[in-house]
Amino acid sequence: NAGVMQNPRHLVRRRGQEARLRCSPMKGHSHVYWYRQLPEEGLKFMVYLQKENIIDESGMPKERFSAEFPKEGPSILRIQQVVRGDSAAYFCASSPTGTSTDTQYFGPGTRLTVL
Amino acid sequence: GDSVTQMEGPVTLSEEAFLTINCTYTATGYPSLFWYVQYPGEGLQLLLKATKADDKGSNKGFEATYRKETTSFHLEKGSVQVSDSAVYFCALRAGRGGSNYKLTFGKGTLLTVNP
């Protein structure tokens, strides 16, 4: 059973460009979580999605950031007009249900560098 | 809000040495506590967890005990191996109610074990 897949693993963008980060959850998992790790910081929650629904986006910046998890295909975290402060590692996790006893399984992360 | 504080690294040990990585937390209610490990180039993997006071989580020779009186969840291993070299993250998830799917992480501790 393949784990959580994220691509690309490394992404370099210039200021003002768009970044698209993809996450394919584990087979059978319909709950996806995105976390961001800024340099010298712990992972911080950004957004929680189920298929076709955003459940909680309280950790996501209000501007330039959006996330989706369509019925078919991977979850996408989209950052428009990137700035240097967006440079970070972005981790995706998935779980089979959204209950408090669920284990979240993490992908290897996408390391975004904004020049 | 909830927070996790873990000892800063890096920690460098010789093989077979005793390991302690301190972790304390601040949370309302009765959170679940976790240790995740990230090996180079990989995603975070759940190492162990404890869901209530005085529970001891254990896995692969690692142990941690949920101490509510000291709000701590220190990670220990009696004899480390070179293969234990990784980054270790302490994390909590809120108890019942509210946003109990969010994980709150510490900054991570890099452990290097030398032969």
XYZ file of C-alpha atoms in Angstrom:
230
model
C 0.000 0.000 0.000
C 1.665 3.168 -1.185
C 2.030 5.923 1.347
C 1.065 9.551 0.975
C 2.635 10.954 -2.178
C 3.603 14.564 -2.667
C 5.017 16.220 -5.735
C 7.104 17.925 -6.592
C 9.571 17.256 -3.792
C 11.385 20.495 -4.506
C 9.941 23.564 -6.181
C 11.694 26.803 -7.026
C 9.676 29.869 -7.963
C 10.468 33.523 -8.513
C 8.540 36.182 -6.654
C 5.139 36.750 -8.224
C 4.827 33.294 -9.782
C 2.323 30.639 -8.805
C 3.133 27.455 -6.905
C 1.024 24.298 -7.114
C 1.684 21.527 -4.636
C 0.048 18.123 -5.057
C -0.861 15.490 -2.519
C -2.197 12.012 -3.202
C -3.536 10.453 0.002
C -3.135 6.844 0.945
C -5.557 4.483 -0.750
C -8.904 4.529 1.007
C -8.236 7.831 2.795
C -10.701 10.627 2.159
C -9.367 13.168 4.676
C -6.397 15.395 3.863
C -4.517 17.886 6.018
C -1.891 20.417 4.972
C 0.820 21.681 7.316
C 3.583 24.218 6.759
C 7.016 24.227 8.360
C 8.802 27.547 8.238
C 12.563 27.565 8.872
C 13.379 26.915 12.531
C 9.703 26.313 13.323
C 7.490 23.311 13.971
C 4.812 22.181 11.560
C 1.714 24.361 11.680
C -1.773 23.342 10.570
C -3.093 25.086 7.486
C -6.210 23.371 6.181
C -8.329 20.222 6.492
C -10.265 18.882 3.524
C -12.533 15.999 2.709
C -13.445 15.056 -0.815
C -14.861 18.199 -2.472
C -15.192 20.026 0.865
C -13.038 22.369 2.906
C -13.702 21.565 6.554
C -11.319 23.976 8.280
C -9.035 26.530 6.645
C -8.360 28.545 9.792
C -4.588 28.090 9.532
C -4.285 29.223 5.960
C -3.409 32.837 5.074
C -6.495 34.649 3.826
C -4.864 35.932 0.670
C -3.020 34.135 -2.127
C -3.483 30.643 -0.642
C -6.173 28.167 -1.647
C -6.696 24.430 -1.379
C -8.934 21.877 -3.004
C -9.539 18.145 -2.905
C -11.623 17.224 -5.947
C -13.691 14.112 -6.357
C -11.031 12.697 -8.658
C -7.331 13.371 -8.416
C -4.970 14.714 -5.805
C -5.410 17.521 -3.331
C -3.865 20.775 -4.527
C -2.410 23.569 -2.435
C -2.094 26.656 -4.579
C -0.071 29.746 -3.722
C -0.501 32.714 -6.012
C 2.023 35.532 -6.402
C 4.560 33.879 -4.134
C 6.779 35.970 -1.867
C 10.051 35.066 -0.150
C 8.200 34.471 3.123
C 6.366 31.547 1.502
C 9.628 29.578 1.373
C 8.981 26.576 3.579
C 8.358 22.844 3.643
C 4.724 21.938 3.001
C 3.553 18.599 4.342
C 0.391 16.759 3.510
C -1.185 14.092 5.711
C -4.155 11.812 5.218
C -6.400 9.689 7.391
C -9.242 7.256 6.704
C -11.763 9.154 8.827
C -11.725 12.468 10.625
C -12.135 11.130 14.136
C -9.879 12.133 17.003
C -8.506 8.590 17.227
C -7.295 8.574 13.626
C -3.603 8.470 12.881
C -2.476 11.011 10.318
C -0.011 9.594 7.790
C 2.405 12.122 6.358
C 3.987 12.535 2.966
C 7.658 13.474 2.414
C 6.854 17.131 1.913
C 7.415 19.702 -0.816
C 10.203 22.170 -0.202
C 9.321 25.486 -1.786
C 12.045 28.033 -2.406
C 11.088 31.515 -3.578
C 13.881 33.468 -5.188
C -3.779 28.295 22.463
C -2.145 24.893 22.463
C 1.636 24.731 22.241
C 4.497 22.233 22.421
C 8.034 22.976 23.552
C 10.783 20.449 22.970
C 14.478 20.598 23.670
C 16.511 22.238 21.022
C 19.053 20.280 19.118
C 21.081 19.129 17.590
C 21.745 16.191 19.872
C 24.792 14.084 19.106
C 25.338 10.751 20.847
C 27.545 7.721 20.511
C 26.015 4.375 19.686
C 24.502 2.608 22.740
C 24.166 5.861 24.702
C 20.985 6.763 26.585
C 18.661 9.221 24.898
C 16.261 11.735 26.422
C 14.461 14.391 24.393
C 12.347 16.637 26.593
C 8.874 17.737 25.592
C 6.383 19.856 27.533
C 3.011 21.092 26.420
C 0.288 23.621 27.097
C -3.269 22.634 26.286
C -6.783 22.851 27.624
C -8.570 19.668 28.499
C -7.014 16.275 27.900
C -4.956 16.168 24.720
C -3.456 13.118 23.053
C 0.328 13.217 22.788
C 2.563 11.939 20.010
C 6.142 11.514 18.938
C 6.814 11.548 15.206
C 10.143 10.746 13.547
C 11.396 11.988 10.202
C 14.242 10.100 8.573
C 16.262 11.926 5.909
C 14.267 12.448 2.727
C 11.102 10.869 4.116
C 7.798 11.988 5.590
C 6.940 12.061 9.257
C 6.153 8.656 10.743
C 4.243 8.101 13.943
C 6.669 6.665 16.489
C 4.413 6.357 19.526
C 1.433 7.948 21.210
C -0.441 8.206 24.502
C -4.038 9.267 24.872
C -4.494 9.747 28.611
C -2.574 10.577 31.759
C -0.026 7.964 32.928
C -0.234 6.087 29.621
C 3.115 4.932 28.308
C 3.648 4.788 24.575
C 6.404 2.541 23.271
C 7.806 1.417 19.939
C 11.183 0.255 18.590
C 12.772 0.628 22.028
C 11.525 4.205 22.471
C 9.231 5.124 25.357
C 7.359 8.176 26.556
C 4.976 8.586 29.509
C 2.098 11.065 29.556
C 2.651 13.102 32.750
C -0.269 15.408 33.349
C 1.107 16.836 36.600
C 4.223 18.110 34.834
C 2.577 18.490 31.384
C 5.400 16.489 29.878
C 5.940 13.670 27.397
C 9.698 13.068 27.328
C 11.086 10.603 24.783
C 13.624 8.041 26.008
C 15.616 5.154 24.625
C 18.076 3.092 26.586
C 20.564 2.366 23.812
C 20.517 4.321 20.563
C 21.725 3.029 17.218
C 23.132 4.803 14.193
C 19.852 4.051 12.398
C 17.998 6.204 14.964
C 19.547 9.335 13.460
C 16.582 11.480 12.436
C 14.496 14.497 13.435
C 12.043 13.846 16.266
C 8.849 15.882 16.675
C 6.658 16.029 19.744
C 3.016 16.842 19.006
C -0.388 17.060 20.639
C -3.956 16.838 19.464
C -6.774 18.425 21.429
C -9.157 16.212 23.340
C -12.815 15.803 22.584
C -14.694 18.565 20.885
C -13.435 21.505 18.933
C -10.791 21.077 16.269
C -9.503 17.760 17.539
C -8.029 16.790 14.183
C -5.324 19.475 14.320
C -1.860 18.417 15.365
C 0.276 21.007 17.151
C 4.000 20.318 16.775
C 7.197 21.268 18.511
C 10.097 22.557 16.418
C 11.783 19.186 16.140
C 15.058 17.846 17.529
C 17.784 16.569 15.232
C 19.470 13.469 16.633
C 22.759 12.226 15.209
C 24.151 8.933 16.459
C 27.807 8.218 15.709
C 29.291 4.709 15.506
